[in-house]
Amino acid sequence: MRIMRNFAGWLIILTLTSTMAWANVKPVKFDPARNRLIAYMLSHQLPAQHFSHVPFDDALSEKAFALYLRQLDPRKRFLLQSDVDELSAFADHIDDELRRGRIVLPDAGMQILNDRIRQVKAMLDSIMNKGFDPERKEYIESDPKKINWTKSREELADRWRKVLKLQVLDEYLNDLDKAKKEKNTKAKAEKKKTSITDSPTWKKALATVRERNLHYFDRLLRESRQDHYNRYFDAVARAFDPHTNYLPPTSKEDFDIHMSGSLEGIGALLREDDGHIKVVRIIPGSAAERQGQLQAEDTILSVAEKGGKPVDINDMRIREAVSYIRGPKGTEVILTVRKPDGVKQVIPIVRDVVKIEETYVKSTVLTGHQGEKVGYIRIPSFYRDFNAPRDGRSGRNVTDDTRRALVELKKKGISGLILDLRNNGGGALTDAVDISGLFLPGGPVVQVKNFQGMIRVLEDGDANVVYGGPLVVLVNQFSASASEILAAALQDYGRAIIIGGEHTHGKGTVQALIDLNRNLPLLHLKKYDDLGALKVTIQKFYRITGGSTKYKGVEPDIFAPGMLDYLKTGEKYMDNSLPWDTVQ
């Protein structure tokens, strides 16, 4: 289903999965002209395309500034109140910055933040060398919304003293717990010591926390100028609503991978560990698994293209490191790795398409005590490869996979079905409608309304039902968007019993993806590096009854209490969320 030529499709996404280890796009070099162009396009595209059609004025600028400040120092551990006051001079001028192309705030914020990070880094040795009294009761507030910015460097140092003390205590206790589980005598021996601070475990905890924070500060200081601009642009977009985002090229590719469930690369999940890039696991069926030499816990030291010079990736940010590792199908990458035993090995791997199986529909048969068979289908997301038709291939999608799963389960003689939508944050709107049709004999599924108030009913046009037996749908507070459309439709038609927590996430909006590279103003004929994309809220959606899932979500027929009921999660807790309403 297409909105217009330059829109990638209708999307109803709650969040983007963090897939830092999948990024393939090379880091963009900082180009002032490119950023001025992005700023200009945001200042025009967002007010014109967003559902609210609100003007980009001083009020919206202040919302953007609040979001920018929060992402600049989210836990209030670096900036002083005086820094915030200085930056606040820009609060109602962001709209002017974007229109005029004179962008100052991200540079000012970066300079102030980096200065404070260096100051805190310099405090680290002094704080750690003074030590901590584990017997002294102290309190630290972990919710940044409940604390103020510190007013002096002394107050900032004391905040960090408490943070570091908590980290040392956590590390110390975790090490003792580990020793107990391993039935190690170390835990018993240390209990007999008169002072915790003299124990080897305490000293090890101090050293670990010191080293970890040094790497943390260095990682923050390696954030590029372009990284700061990208977060600034995203704060501007999120001022319109929490599901509108600016996606720089790397995030846009993450988004495509999340939606399609596939990528081109070697098939290794990576993590950053104290400045090193380590292998977490090998994806089943991937090029790396077929080659056989790369294993979990290997440390990747350098990367080279076939016939090219190796690039040292030590102390490199994981996104940048992976940009060297990934590449087009059929090309060869040569990794130099250090095995856990210290032996170095050179491993050549021919890149291929990697299927991220966790993305896809899974099904099985559950057998009861009396031999009854119940089908179980888990839908982790409403995935669809939007690029497949453009590339002349048949991409995988959640509707076809669910249909196949239903057919296979019916062949096995199931007497009922459990459809698991827990933690499913959404996906393609078309698939929410199409999957509803697998259980319904045609008819309306959901209503959508645009900024002009025009309402369109999206229907299942196929009267055939793939599965018509007893049906239970599992949901929780992280079931959102497309999940809520499907659950609501099945509930409204009396087709399924919904079981879950107090309510689902409560999202009620539709997004479209705008490729900025295809929307360049005519005067900008210069070829820039990839400009990224905008994910913009363009519609609201409603149940067939006219009710909205906004804030309230889908309330279950059977309440199953769980841990999530005590967390403040959901649309109603998100900044700048669009208001709740209904349609007739």
Coordinates of C-alpha atoms in Angstrom, one line a residue:
M1 CA 0.0 0.0 0.0
R2 CA 1.6 3.3 -1.1
I3 CA 0.9 6.8 0.0
M4 CA 2.8 8.7 -2.6
R5 CA 5.7 8.2 -4.9
N6 CA 8.4 9.3 -2.4
F7 CA 6.9 7.5 0.6
A8 CA 8.3 4.0 1.4
G9 CA 5.0 2.7 2.7
W10 CA 2.6 2.8 5.6
L11 CA 4.3 1.9 8.9
I12 CA 3.1 1.6 12.4
I13 CA 6.3 1.3 14.4
L14 CA 6.7 1.6 18.1
T15 CA 10.4 1.6 18.3
L16 CA 13.4 0.7 16.2
T17 CA 15.3 -2.4 17.3
S18 CA 18.8 -1.5 18.3
T19 CA 20.9 -3.2 15.7
M20 CA 24.2 -1.4 16.1
A21 CA 26.1 -4.5 15.0
W22 CA 24.3 -4.6 11.7
A23 CA 25.2 -1.2 10.3
N24 CA 26.7 -1.2 6.8
V25 CA 26.6 2.5 5.8
K26 CA 30.0 4.2 6.0
P27 CA 30.1 7.1 8.5
V28 CA 29.2 10.3 6.8
K29 CA 31.9 13.0 6.8
F30 CA 30.8 16.3 8.3
D31 CA 29.7 18.7 5.6
P32 CA 28.2 22.1 6.8
A33 CA 26.3 22.5 3.4
R34 CA 24.8 19.0 3.7
N35 CA 23.6 19.7 7.3
R36 CA 22.2 23.1 6.2
L37 CA 20.2 21.3 3.5
I38 CA 18.9 18.7 6.0
A39 CA 17.9 21.5 8.3
Y40 CA 16.1 23.3 5.5
M41 CA 14.2 20.2 4.5
L42 CA 13.2 19.4 8.1
S43 CA 11.8 22.9 8.6
H44 CA 9.6 22.5 5.5
Q45 CA 8.8 18.8 5.4
L46 CA 7.8 18.3 9.0
P47 CA 5.1 21.0 9.3
A48 CA 3.8 20.1 5.8
Q49 CA 3.7 16.3 6.2
H50 CA 2.9 15.8 9.9
F51 CA -0.6 14.9 11.0
S52 CA -0.9 17.9 13.3
H53 CA 0.1 20.4 10.7
V54 CA 1.4 22.7 13.5
P55 CA 3.7 25.6 12.5
F56 CA 7.3 25.3 13.4
D57 CA 7.4 28.2 15.8
D58 CA 9.0 29.2 19.1
A59 CA 6.7 26.9 21.1
L60 CA 7.8 23.9 19.1
S61 CA 11.4 25.0 19.3
E62 CA 11.2 24.9 23.1
K63 CA 9.9 21.3 22.9
A64 CA 12.8 20.4 20.6
F65 CA 15.3 22.0 23.0
A66 CA 13.9 20.0 25.9
L67 CA 14.4 16.8 24.0
Y68 CA 17.8 17.9 22.8
L69 CA 19.0 18.6 26.3
R70 CA 17.7 15.3 27.6
Q71 CA 19.6 13.3 25.0
L72 CA 22.8 15.5 25.5
D73 CA 23.1 14.5 29.1
P74 CA 20.3 12.0 29.8
R75 CA 21.3 11.1 33.4
K76 CA 22.4 14.6 34.5
R77 CA 25.9 13.5 35.2
F78 CA 28.0 16.0 33.3
L79 CA 26.3 19.4 32.7
L80 CA 26.1 22.0 35.4
Q81 CA 23.0 24.3 35.9
S82 CA 25.1 27.1 34.4
D83 CA 25.7 25.1 31.3
V84 CA 22.0 24.5 30.9
D85 CA 21.3 28.2 31.4
E86 CA 23.8 29.0 28.7
L87 CA 22.4 26.6 26.2
S88 CA 18.8 27.7 27.1
A89 CA 19.5 30.9 25.1
F90 CA 18.9 28.7 22.0
A91 CA 15.6 27.3 23.3
D92 CA 13.2 29.4 21.2
H93 CA 15.5 29.9 18.3
I94 CA 15.8 26.4 16.8
D95 CA 13.1 27.2 14.2
D96 CA 15.2 30.2 13.1
E97 CA 18.4 28.1 13.0
L98 CA 16.8 25.6 10.7
R99 CA 15.2 28.1 8.3
R100 CA 18.3 30.3 8.0
G101 CA 20.8 27.5 7.9
R102 CA 22.8 29.0 10.8
I103 CA 23.0 26.0 13.1
V104 CA 24.8 26.7 16.4
L105 CA 23.2 24.6 19.2
P106 CA 24.7 21.2 18.4
D107 CA 28.2 22.6 18.2
A108 CA 27.8 24.6 21.4
G109 CA 26.3 21.6 23.2
M110 CA 29.1 19.3 22.0
Q111 CA 31.8 21.7 23.2
I112 CA 30.3 22.2 26.7
L113 CA 29.5 18.5 27.1
N114 CA 33.0 17.3 26.1
D115 CA 34.6 19.9 28.4
R116 CA 32.6 18.5 31.3
I117 CA 33.3 14.9 30.4
R118 CA 37.0 15.7 30.5
Q119 CA 36.6 17.3 33.9
V120 CA 34.7 14.3 35.3
K121 CA 37.3 12.0 33.8
A122 CA 40.0 14.0 35.6
M123 CA 38.0 13.6 38.9
L124 CA 37.9 9.8 38.6
D125 CA 41.3 9.0 40.1
S126 CA 40.8 11.3 43.0
I127 CA 37.4 9.9 43.8
M128 CA 38.5 6.3 43.5
N129 CA 41.7 6.8 45.4
K130 CA 39.8 8.2 48.4
G131 CA 37.9 5.0 48.5
F132 CA 34.3 4.3 49.7
D133 CA 32.8 3.3 53.0
P134 CA 30.6 0.3 52.3
E135 CA 29.1 0.4 55.8
R136 CA 27.9 4.0 55.4
K137 CA 24.3 4.3 54.3
E138 CA 23.7 6.7 51.5
Y139 CA 21.0 7.3 48.9
I140 CA 21.1 8.0 45.2
E141 CA 18.2 8.9 43.0
S142 CA 18.3 7.0 39.8
D143 CA 15.4 8.8 38.0
P144 CA 16.9 11.9 36.3
K145 CA 13.4 13.5 36.2
K146 CA 13.6 13.7 40.0
I147 CA 17.0 15.4 40.3
N148 CA 18.2 18.8 39.4
W149 CA 21.3 19.8 37.5
T150 CA 24.3 20.2 39.8
K151 CA 25.3 23.8 40.6
S152 CA 29.0 23.4 41.1
R153 CA 31.9 21.1 40.2
E154 CA 32.0 20.0 43.9
E155 CA 28.4 19.0 43.8
L156 CA 29.0 17.2 40.5
A157 CA 32.0 15.4 42.0
D158 CA 29.9 14.2 44.9
R159 CA 27.2 12.9 42.5
W160 CA 29.8 10.9 40.8
R161 CA 31.2 9.7 44.1
K162 CA 27.8 8.1 44.8
V163 CA 27.5 6.7 41.3
L164 CA 30.9 5.1 41.5
K165 CA 30.3 3.8 45.0
L166 CA 27.1 2.1 43.8
Q167 CA 28.9 0.6 40.8
V168 CA 31.7 -0.8 43.1
L169 CA 29.2 -2.3 45.5
D170 CA 27.3 -3.9 42.6
E171 CA 30.5 -5.3 41.1
Y172 CA 31.7 -6.6 44.5
L173 CA 28.4 -8.3 45.4
N174 CA 28.0 -9.8 41.9
D175 CA 31.5 -11.3 42.3
L176 CA 30.7 -12.7 45.7
D177 CA 27.4 -14.2 44.3
K178 CA 29.3 -15.7 41.4
A179 CA 31.8 -17.3 43.9
K180 CA 29.0 -18.7 46.0
K181 CA 27.3 -20.3 42.9
E182 CA 30.6 -21.9 42.0
K183 CA 31.0 -23.1 45.6
N184 CA 34.2 -21.2 45.8
T185 CA 35.8 -20.8 49.2
K186 CA 36.7 -17.2 48.5
A187 CA 33.3 -16.0 49.6
K188 CA 33.5 -17.8 52.9
A189 CA 37.1 -16.6 53.5
E190 CA 36.2 -13.0 52.8
K191 CA 33.3 -13.1 55.3
K192 CA 35.9 -13.7 58.1
K193 CA 37.9 -10.5 57.2
T194 CA 37.4 -7.6 59.4
S195 CA 37.3 -5.1 56.6
I196 CA 35.5 -5.5 53.2
T197 CA 37.8 -2.8 51.7
D198 CA 40.9 -5.0 52.3
S199 CA 39.5 -8.0 50.4
P200 CA 40.8 -8.9 47.0
T201 CA 37.2 -8.9 45.7
W202 CA 36.7 -5.3 46.7
K203 CA 40.0 -4.2 45.2
K204 CA 39.1 -6.1 42.0
A205 CA 35.7 -4.3 41.9
L206 CA 37.5 -0.9 42.3
A207 CA 39.8 -1.7 39.4
T208 CA 37.0 -2.9 37.2
V209 CA 34.8 0.2 37.8
R210 CA 37.8 2.5 37.2
E211 CA 38.6 0.8 33.9
R212 CA 35.0 0.6 32.8
N213 CA 34.4 4.3 33.3
L214 CA 37.6 5.4 31.6
H215 CA 36.4 3.5 28.5
Y216 CA 33.0 5.0 28.9
F217 CA 34.4 8.6 29.0
D218 CA 36.6 7.8 26.0
R219 CA 33.6 6.4 24.1
L220 CA 31.6 9.6 24.7
L221 CA 34.5 11.8 23.6
R222 CA 34.7 9.9 20.3
E223 CA 31.2 10.9 19.4
S224 CA 31.6 12.9 16.2
R225 CA 30.3 16.3 15.3
Q226 CA 27.9 14.7 12.8
D227 CA 26.6 12.4 15.6
H228 CA 25.7 15.5 17.6
Y229 CA 24.0 17.1 14.6
N230 CA 22.0 13.9 13.9
R231 CA 20.7 13.8 17.5
Y232 CA 19.8 17.5 17.2
F233 CA 17.8 16.8 14.0
D234 CA 16.0 13.9 15.7
A235 CA 15.1 16.1 18.7
V236 CA 13.5 18.5 16.2
A237 CA 11.5 15.7 14.6
R238 CA 10.4 14.3 18.0
A239 CA 9.0 17.6 19.0
F240 CA 6.1 16.9 16.7
D241 CA 5.3 13.6 18.4
P242 CA 7.3 10.7 19.8
H243 CA 7.1 8.5 16.7
T244 CA 8.4 11.1 14.3
N245 CA 12.1 10.8 13.8
Y246 CA 15.0 11.9 11.7
L247 CA 16.9 8.8 10.6
P248 CA 20.5 9.3 9.6
P249 CA 21.8 6.9 6.9
T250 CA 23.0 4.3 9.5
S251 CA 19.6 4.4 11.4
K252 CA 17.7 4.2 8.1
E253 CA 19.6 1.0 7.2
D254 CA 18.9 -0.3 10.7
F255 CA 15.2 0.4 10.0
D256 CA 15.3 -1.4 6.7
I257 CA 16.9 -4.4 8.3
H258 CA 14.4 -4.4 11.1
M259 CA 11.5 -4.3 8.6
S260 CA 12.9 -6.9 6.2
G261 CA 14.6 -9.2 8.7
S262 CA 17.6 -9.6 6.4
L263 CA 20.9 -7.9 5.5
E264 CA 24.1 -8.6 3.5
G265 CA 27.1 -9.4 5.5
I266 CA 28.9 -12.3 7.4
G267 CA 26.3 -13.1 10.0
A268 CA 28.0 -12.4 13.3
L269 CA 26.5 -10.5 16.2
L270 CA 29.1 -8.2 17.7
R271 CA 29.6 -6.2 20.9
E272 CA 32.0 -3.6 22.1
D273 CA 34.1 -4.7 25.1
D274 CA 36.6 -2.3 26.6
G275 CA 37.7 -0.9 23.2
H276 CA 37.6 -4.3 21.5
I277 CA 35.1 -5.7 19.0
K278 CA 34.1 -9.2 20.2
V279 CA 31.9 -11.8 18.6
V280 CA 28.8 -12.6 20.7
R281 CA 27.4 -15.3 18.5
I282 CA 27.2 -16.6 14.9
I283 CA 23.9 -16.4 13.1
P284 CA 22.7 -19.9 12.1
G285 CA 22.9 -20.5 8.4
S286 CA 25.1 -17.5 7.8
A287 CA 28.3 -17.1 5.8
A288 CA 30.3 -17.1 9.0
E289 CA 28.8 -20.3 10.1
R290 CA 29.4 -22.0 6.8
Q291 CA 33.0 -20.9 6.7
G292 CA 33.4 -22.3 10.2
Q293 CA 36.4 -20.5 11.7
L294 CA 34.9 -17.4 13.3
Q295 CA 33.5 -18.3 16.8
A296 CA 31.9 -16.6 19.7
E297 CA 34.3 -14.7 22.0
D298 CA 36.8 -14.1 19.2
T299 CA 38.2 -10.6 19.2
I300 CA 38.3 -9.0 15.8
L301 CA 41.6 -7.0 15.4
S302 CA 41.5 -5.8 11.8
V303 CA 39.4 -6.0 8.7
A304 CA 40.4 -6.0 5.0
E305 CA 38.7 -6.3 1.7
K306 CA 40.2 -9.0 -0.6
G307 CA 43.5 -7.5 -2.0
G308 CA 43.2 -4.4 0.3
K309 CA 45.1 -3.1 3.3
P310 CA 43.9 -4.2 6.8
V311 CA 42.1 -1.6 8.9
D312 CA 42.8 -1.7 12.6
I313 CA 39.5 -1.6 14.5
N314 CA 40.7 -1.5 18.0
D315 CA 39.2 1.4 20.0
M316 CA 36.8 1.9 17.1
R317 CA 33.1 2.5 17.8
I318 CA 31.1 -0.6 16.9
R319 CA 29.0 1.1 14.2
E320 CA 32.1 2.2 12.4
A321 CA 33.9 -1.2 12.8
V322 CA 30.9 -3.0 11.4
S323 CA 30.7 -0.7 8.4
Y324 CA 34.1 -2.3 7.4
I325 CA 32.9 -5.8 8.1
R326 CA 29.7 -5.8 6.2
G327 CA 29.4 -5.4 2.5
P328 CA 27.6 -6.7 -0.7
K329 CA 26.8 -10.3 -1.2
G330 CA 29.6 -12.2 -3.0
T331 CA 32.4 -10.0 -1.9
E332 CA 35.2 -11.3 0.4
V333 CA 36.2 -9.8 3.7
I334 CA 39.3 -10.9 5.6
L335 CA 39.3 -10.7 9.4
T336 CA 42.3 -11.0 11.6
V337 CA 41.1 -12.2 15.0
R338 CA 42.5 -13.2 18.3
K339 CA 41.1 -16.4 19.8
P340 CA 40.3 -16.7 23.5
D341 CA 43.6 -18.6 24.0
G342 CA 45.5 -15.7 22.5
V343 CA 46.3 -17.3 19.1
K344 CA 45.8 -14.9 16.1
Q345 CA 44.1 -16.2 13.0
V346 CA 43.3 -14.8 9.6
I347 CA 39.8 -15.7 8.5
P348 CA 38.4 -15.0 4.9
I349 CA 34.6 -15.0 4.6
V350 CA 32.5 -14.5 1.5
R351 CA 29.6 -12.2 2.4
D352 CA 26.1 -13.4 1.8
V353 CA 22.5 -12.6 2.7
V354 CA 21.9 -13.0 6.4
K355 CA 18.4 -13.9 7.6
I356 CA 17.7 -12.7 11.2
E357 CA 15.6 -15.6 12.2
E358 CA 14.5 -13.9 15.5
T359 CA 12.5 -11.5 13.2
Y360 CA 10.3 -14.1 11.7
V361 CA 7.2 -16.0 12.6
K362 CA 7.7 -19.2 14.6
S363 CA 5.2 -21.9 15.3
T364 CA 4.9 -25.2 17.1
V365 CA 2.3 -27.7 18.5
L366 CA 1.7 -27.9 22.3
T367 CA 0.3 -31.2 23.5
G368 CA -2.0 -31.3 26.6
H369 CA -2.2 -33.9 29.3
Q370 CA -5.0 -35.7 27.5
G371 CA -3.3 -35.6 24.1
E372 CA -5.1 -32.5 22.8
K373 CA -3.1 -30.4 20.3
V374 CA -2.9 -26.6 20.5
G375 CA -1.1 -24.6 17.9
Y376 CA 1.2 -21.8 18.9
I377 CA 2.3 -19.0 16.6
R378 CA 4.6 -16.2 17.7
I379 CA 4.7 -13.0 15.6
P380 CA 7.7 -10.9 16.8
S381 CA 7.0 -8.0 14.4
F382 CA 5.0 -7.1 11.3
Y383 CA 7.9 -7.3 8.9
R384 CA 7.9 -6.6 5.2
D385 CA 10.7 -6.0 2.8
F386 CA 9.6 -2.8 1.1
N387 CA 12.6 -2.7 -1.1
A388 CA 12.0 -6.1 -2.7
P389 CA 9.6 -5.0 -5.5
R390 CA 11.9 -2.2 -6.4
D391 CA 14.9 -4.6 -6.6
G392 CA 12.9 -7.1 -8.7
R393 CA 12.8 -9.8 -6.0
S394 CA 10.1 -11.4 -3.8
G395 CA 10.8 -10.3 -0.3
R396 CA 9.6 -12.1 2.8
N397 CA 6.6 -10.7 4.7
V398 CA 4.8 -11.6 7.9
T399 CA 1.4 -12.3 6.3
D400 CA 2.7 -15.1 4.0
D401 CA 4.7 -16.6 6.9
T402 CA 1.7 -16.6 9.2
R403 CA -0.5 -18.2 6.5
R404 CA 2.0 -21.0 6.0
A405 CA 2.2 -21.6 9.7
L406 CA -1.6 -21.8 10.0
V407 CA -1.8 -24.3 7.1
E408 CA 0.9 -26.5 8.6
L409 CA -0.7 -26.4 12.1
K410 CA -4.1 -27.4 10.7
K411 CA -2.5 -30.4 9.0
K412 CA -1.3 -31.5 12.4
G413 CA -4.9 -31.5 13.7
I414 CA -4.8 -28.7 16.3
S415 CA -8.0 -28.1 18.3
G416 CA -7.1 -24.5 19.2
L417 CA -4.6 -21.8 18.5
I418 CA -2.5 -19.3 20.6
L419 CA -1.4 -16.2 18.8
D420 CA 1.5 -14.5 20.7
L421 CA 1.8 -10.8 20.1
R422 CA 3.7 -10.0 23.3
N423 CA 6.6 -7.5 22.8
N424 CA 5.6 -7.0 19.2
G425 CA 6.1 -3.3 18.6
G426 CA 4.4 -3.1 15.2
G427 CA 5.4 -2.9 11.5
A428 CA 3.6 -2.6 8.2
L429 CA -0.1 -1.5 8.3
T430 CA -1.0 -3.6 5.3
D431 CA 0.0 -6.8 7.2
A432 CA -2.0 -5.8 10.2
V433 CA -5.1 -5.8 7.9
D434 CA -4.1 -8.9 5.9
I435 CA -3.3 -11.1 9.0
S436 CA -6.7 -10.1 10.5
G437 CA -8.2 -11.5 7.3
L438 CA -6.7 -14.9 7.9
F439 CA -9.1 -15.2 10.8
L440 CA -12.1 -13.1 9.6
P441 CA -14.5 -13.6 6.7
G442 CA -13.9 -10.2 5.2
G443 CA -15.0 -6.8 6.3
P444 CA -13.6 -3.6 7.9
V445 CA -10.5 -4.0 10.1
V446 CA -9.4 -0.5 11.0
Q447 CA -10.1 3.1 10.2
V448 CA -7.5 5.8 9.5
K449 CA -7.9 9.6 9.6
N450 CA -5.6 12.1 7.9
F451 CA -4.9 15.7 9.0
Q452 CA -7.9 17.0 7.0
G453 CA -10.2 14.8 9.0
M454 CA -10.9 12.4 6.1
I455 CA -11.6 8.9 7.3
R456 CA -10.8 5.8 5.3
V457 CA -11.9 2.3 6.3
L458 CA -9.3 -0.4 5.5
E459 CA -11.0 -3.8 4.8
D460 CA -10.1 -7.4 4.4
G461 CA -11.4 -8.0 0.9
D462 CA -11.0 -11.8 1.1
A463 CA -13.9 -13.8 2.4
N464 CA -11.8 -16.9 2.8
V465 CA -10.8 -17.8 6.4
V466 CA -7.5 -19.7 6.8
Y467 CA -8.2 -20.6 10.4
G468 CA -11.7 -20.5 12.0
G469 CA -11.2 -22.5 15.2
P470 CA -10.8 -21.4 18.9
L471 CA -8.3 -18.5 19.2
V472 CA -6.4 -16.9 22.1
V473 CA -4.3 -13.8 21.6
L474 CA -1.5 -13.0 24.1
V475 CA -0.5 -9.3 24.6
N476 CA 1.4 -7.1 27.0
Q477 CA 2.3 -3.5 27.5
F478 CA 4.9 -3.8 24.7
S479 CA 2.4 -4.9 22.1
A480 CA 1.9 -1.8 20.0
S481 CA 0.6 -0.4 16.7
A482 CA 0.0 -3.2 14.2
S483 CA -0.3 -5.6 17.2
E484 CA -3.1 -3.5 18.6
I485 CA -4.9 -3.2 15.3
L486 CA -4.9 -7.0 15.0
A487 CA -5.9 -7.7 18.6
A488 CA -8.6 -5.0 18.5
A489 CA -10.1 -6.3 15.3
L490 CA -10.3 -9.9 16.6
Q491 CA -11.7 -8.7 19.9
D492 CA -14.3 -6.4 18.2
Y493 CA -15.6 -9.2 16.0
G494 CA -15.7 -11.6 19.0
R495 CA -13.3 -13.8 17.1
A496 CA -10.6 -14.2 19.9
I497 CA -10.1 -14.0 23.6
I498 CA -7.4 -11.5 24.5
I499 CA -5.2 -12.4 27.5
G500 CA -2.6 -10.1 28.9
G501 CA -1.7 -7.2 31.3
E502 CA -3.8 -4.2 32.1
H503 CA -3.6 -2.9 28.5
T504 CA -1.4 -2.8 25.5
H505 CA 1.0 0.0 24.7
G506 CA -1.7 2.5 23.5
K507 CA -0.3 3.7 20.2
G508 CA -2.8 5.0 17.7
T509 CA -0.8 6.6 14.8
V510 CA 0.5 5.7 11.4
Q511 CA 3.9 6.7 10.1
A512 CA 5.4 7.1 6.6
L513 CA 9.0 7.0 5.6
I514 CA 10.2 9.9 3.5
D515 CA 13.6 9.5 1.7
L516 CA 15.2 12.9 1.9
N517 CA 17.4 12.0 -1.1
R518 CA 14.3 11.8 -3.3
N519 CA 12.8 15.1 -2.1
L520 CA 15.7 17.5 -2.8
P521 CA 14.7 21.0 -3.6
L522 CA 15.3 21.8 -7.3
L523 CA 18.0 24.3 -6.6
H524 CA 20.1 21.8 -4.7
L525 CA 21.6 19.9 -7.6
K526 CA 24.9 19.1 -5.9
K527 CA 25.4 15.5 -5.0
Y528 CA 25.6 15.1 -1.3
D529 CA 26.3 12.1 0.8
D530 CA 23.2 10.2 1.9
L531 CA 20.8 12.6 3.7
G532 CA 18.9 10.0 5.6
A533 CA 15.1 9.9 6.0
L534 CA 12.2 11.2 8.0
K535 CA 9.7 8.9 9.7
V536 CA 6.6 11.1 10.0
T537 CA 3.3 10.5 11.7
I538 CA 0.7 11.1 8.9
Q539 CA -2.5 9.5 10.3
K540 CA -4.3 8.3 13.3
F541 CA -6.0 4.9 13.4
Y542 CA -9.2 3.7 15.1
R543 CA -11.0 0.5 15.9
I544 CA -14.0 -0.5 13.7
T545 CA -16.2 0.7 16.6
G546 CA -14.8 4.2 16.3
G547 CA -12.8 3.9 19.5
S548 CA -9.1 4.6 19.8
T549 CA -6.3 2.5 21.2
K550 CA -4.5 5.8 22.0
Y551 CA -3.3 5.8 25.6
K552 CA -5.8 3.1 26.6
G553 CA -4.5 0.4 24.3
V554 CA -6.5 -2.9 24.0
E555 CA -7.8 -4.1 27.3
P556 CA -7.8 -7.9 27.7
D557 CA -10.8 -10.1 28.1
I558 CA -8.8 -12.0 30.7
F559 CA -6.3 -10.1 32.9
A560 CA -3.0 -11.9 33.5
P561 CA -1.0 -9.9 36.1
G562 CA 2.7 -9.5 35.4
M563 CA 5.8 -7.5 36.2
L564 CA 5.1 -5.0 33.4
D565 CA 2.0 -3.8 35.2
Y566 CA 4.2 -2.0 37.7
L567 CA 6.3 -0.2 35.1
K568 CA 5.4 3.2 33.6
T569 CA 5.4 2.1 30.0
G570 CA 3.1 3.1 27.2
E571 CA 2.1 6.0 25.0
K572 CA 0.6 8.1 27.8
Y573 CA 4.1 8.4 29.4
M574 CA 5.7 9.6 26.2
D575 CA 6.6 13.3 25.5
N576 CA 4.6 15.2 22.9
S577 CA 2.1 12.4 22.2
L578 CA -0.9 13.3 20.1
P579 CA -4.2 13.6 22.0
W580 CA -6.8 10.8 22.4
D581 CA -10.0 11.1 20.4
T582 CA -12.6 8.9 18.6
V583 CA -14.5 8.9 15.3
Q584 CA -18.1 8.3 14.5

